[in-house]
Amino acid sequence: MSKVNIKQLAKELNLSISTVSRALRDSYEISADTKKKVFALAKQLNYQPNPNASGLRGQKTKTIAVVIPEMVNDFFSLVIGGIEKVAQEQGYYLLFYFTHGDYDLEVSFINTLANGRVDGVLLSMSRENHDNSHLLELNKNGIPLVLFDRVSENLDNVKVTSDNYDSAITATRHLIDAGCKKIAYLQVHKNISIGKIRMNGYLEALRPKGQTPLMVECSNENEETFEIIEKMLLNEKPDGIFASVEKLAVICYRVCEKINLRIPRDIKIISFSNLQTASLLNPSLTTITQPAFDIGETAAKELLDIIHKKSKSASRDKHVILKSLFIKRKSTSALY
Amino acid sequence: MSKVNIKQLAKELNLSISTVSRALRDSYEISADTKKKVFALAKQLNYQPNPNASGLRGQKTKTIAVVIPEMVNDFFSLVIGGIEKVAQEQGYYLLFYFTHGDYDLEVSFINTLANGRVDGVLLSMSRENHDNSHLLELNKNGIPLVLFDRVSENLDNVKVTSDNYDSAITATRHLIDAGCKKIAYLQVHKNISIGKIRMNGYLEALRPKGQTPLMVECSNENEETFEIIEKMLLNEKPDGIFASVEKLAVICYRVCEKINLRIPRDIKIISFSNLQTASLLNPSLTTITQPAFDIGETAAKELLDIIHKKSKSASRDKHVILKSLFIKRKSTSALY
DNA sequence: CTGTTAGCGCTTTCAG
DNA sequence: CTGAAAGCGCTAACAG
């Protein structure tokens, strides 16, 4: 147990504690000579300031909380990559909280954060447009909050998302332009707002063409979803599929395989996707890919801007929308 | 700015600070009545103890550091899932550090942790069997450390890995038993110990059969790897492939597609794999899957055991080896 | 340029 | 059963 603190440095150097403290912070009122000596000893003894002490004293922890539904998820791991890049650059630590989509857990995490554990919070909501009082409380406590991906428009905070509505329109039009006359929309979680926004894009693109929408509500269980899709394909015989999440596209692909529908000849599929899992499949699959890394990077930058008071109160309520990528694959081999 | 602290609670209740503190910690020397009043007000005002203050005072932060090479990686996200489960259960916070495989960054992170920021550290090394003095320093400072996945045998710490050697033997024997006469081993990073251990398993399985090993060193660049494998398949004409990481199997599969090798008829492929990305591919692909979640869970439990002093010094140097799963897929449709 | 001192919020002796 | 007071390590007035 050899933790070294300022006091020991001071004693060893015959200086006062405050002089050492100032020297370490490179204060202008300390002589170059003293600084050099202090730095040398600090390095030699591997002095590390106690973060609890400075946090307690200065109300700054150089830590931000990242609250997300889950980790085992391509989208969120990419987002974290972006967050981490910014954090690293600016010397911030990252404290992670996983809500598993549990609203109560989110509330309890956020409450926990109300008292100086972190300098700011990045949050992807577990449940949108529900009771947001825990977040209002956070705002009241002066802890900056930036929302990303799963956001609520009711909150006066910075929000970062991708262009779900526009890209759903693009995706649907792509199928229409490719000659599809009957396009099915595969969805899960129809109650989360991203799902709704994407669905609205799909509906909007369909309307002027006079096509009747074909909404397919899938399940969380792969087997069940497999059956739902199989039944739908056999009964409705759509010639286009728009999958709102990648997993549905993958399952749909398997169903096509089973009932001998050739992609893209008999049926065309387009899908939202994060990593290119779906693109590993055999037929060419066109995907709408969210700029996950960018979302993380942007959200983190916005948060740190607020923390550093670079942005005035005026810009605390804004919605940054990042463009998705439309990736059309001719052949999967093109991957390499 | 309405952060509420013990002092305010005390004033409001006409009690002393210490009484409130004790009540909150449910001390036996406080009357039930007082406790009730304190709890009620604390809840009403959403009192959250300041973690810096208690950390500073009690030398306990209820936080553990997780230091890993990267996040955008199926294996590590699964590991984190396991870590998080245990942390959640025991009320611990998780501070994440990503080294990107950069040894110097690892050193600087670890040094940073030497001073009371966390109660313990979980680490997957960025570089094994190199200079471990930063880790020894951590041990000296009394901060518990548990290594997982990428570990160094030279350190007297708890280590958690999967059975890379044994499962590489199993995998290779599987190909041999399936009639393969010439088995190629695809690898990257031949200098990291896991790669070496797996390779040794491959060599060991081959030896008694008198087969000559065929080592193929791949690249970090997919395109380059594609060409290396293509050339190798054409020149050497192996009838079995053992891919030491999943990505190589996927690329190999693409090469086979290009040069019209049918799997598993013309050539059999087995691969280490974490998520079942490879299994989304068309032919049946047999995989060796690491128990990633278990690794995280086990490592976290071991760490918390040490933190809670449940385990005596005797057990501080042990190596827990978890069994991998051998998954033989007949058909990918079996997924659903 | 350097030292003295107060205090961040909490826990924990020690004293009633 | 409750209160007073010290101190965890650090920073920032204030004072020279």
Coordinates of N, CA, C and O (backbone and C1' of nucleotides) in Angstrom, one line a residue, chain C:
Chain C
dC1 P 8.6 33.9 -10.7 O5' 8.2 33.4 -9.3 C5' 9.0 32.5 -8.6 C4' 8.7 32.6 -7.2 C3' 8.0 31.3 -6.6 O3' 9.1 30.6 -5.9 C1' 7.1 33.4 -5.7
dT2 P 8.9 29.2 -5.4 O5' 8.1 29.3 -4.1 C5' 8.7 29.7 -2.9 C4' 7.7 29.9 -1.8 C3' 7.0 28.6 -1.4 O3' 7.5 28.3 -0.1 C1' 5.5 30.5 -1.4
dG3 P 7.0 27.0 0.7 O5' 5.9 27.6 1.7 C5' 6.3 28.6 2.6 C4' 5.2 29.1 3.5 C3' 4.4 27.9 4.2 O3' 4.1 28.3 5.5 C1' 2.9 29.3 2.9
dT4 P 3.5 27.3 6.6 O5' 2.2 28.0 7.0 C5' 1.9 29.4 6.7 C4' 0.5 29.8 7.1 C3' -0.2 28.7 8.0 O3' -1.1 29.4 8.8 C1' -1.4 29.1 5.9
dT5 P -2.0 28.6 9.9 O5' -3.4 28.5 9.0 C5' -4.0 29.8 8.6 C4' -5.3 29.5 7.9 C3' -6.2 28.4 8.5 O3' -7.5 28.9 8.5 C1' -5.9 27.9 6.2
dA6 P -8.6 28.3 9.5 O5' -9.8 28.2 8.6 C5' -10.0 29.3 7.6 C4' -10.9 28.7 6.5 C3' -12.0 27.8 6.9 O3' -13.1 28.1 6.1 C1' -10.6 26.7 5.3
dG7 P -14.6 27.6 6.6 O5' -14.9 26.5 5.5 C5' -14.8 26.8 4.1 C4' -14.8 25.5 3.3 C3' -15.8 24.5 3.8 O3' -16.5 24.0 2.7 C1' -13.7 23.6 3.5
dC8 P -18.0 23.4 3.0 O5' -18.3 22.6 1.7 C5' -17.9 23.0 0.4 C4' -17.5 21.8 -0.5 C3' -18.2 20.5 -0.1 O3' -19.4 20.4 -0.9 C1' -15.8 20.2 -0.3
dG9 P -20.8 20.2 -0.3 O5' -20.8 18.8 0.2 C5' -20.7 17.7 -0.8 C4' -20.5 16.4 0.0 C3' -21.6 16.1 1.0 O3' -22.1 14.8 0.7 C1' -19.5 15.9 2.0
dC10 P -23.1 14.0 1.7 O5' -22.1 13.1 2.4 C5' -21.4 12.1 1.7 C4' -20.3 11.5 2.6 C3' -20.9 10.7 3.8 O3' -20.7 9.3 3.5 C1' -19.0 12.1 4.4
dT11 P -21.4 8.2 4.5 O5' -20.2 8.1 5.5 C5' -19.0 7.3 5.1 C4' -18.0 7.3 6.2 C3' -18.4 6.4 7.4 O3' -17.2 5.6 7.7 C1' -17.8 8.5 8.1
dT12 P -17.3 4.3 8.6 O5' -16.5 4.7 9.9 C5' -15.4 5.6 9.8 C4' -15.0 6.2 11.1 C3' -15.5 5.3 12.3 O3' -14.4 5.3 13.3 C1' -16.3 7.5 12.5
dT13 P -14.1 4.0 14.0 O5' -14.6 4.2 15.5 C5' -13.7 4.3 16.6 C4' -13.1 5.7 16.6 C3' -13.0 6.2 18.1 O3' -11.6 6.4 18.5 C1' -14.1 7.8 16.7
dC14 P -11.2 6.2 20.0 O5' -12.0 7.4 20.7 C5' -11.7 8.8 20.3 C4' -12.7 9.7 21.0 C3' -13.0 9.4 22.4 O3' -12.7 10.5 23.2 C1' -15.0 9.8 21.2
dA15 P -12.8 10.4 24.9 O5' -14.0 11.3 25.2 C5' -14.4 12.3 24.3 C4' -15.8 12.8 24.6 C3' -16.3 12.7 26.0 O3' -16.9 13.9 26.4 C1' -17.9 11.8 24.5
dG16 P -17.3 14.1 28.0 O5' -18.6 13.3 28.3 C5' -19.7 14.0 28.7 C4' -20.8 13.8 27.7 C3' -22.2 13.7 28.4 O3' -23.0 14.8 28.1 C1' -21.9 12.2 26.5

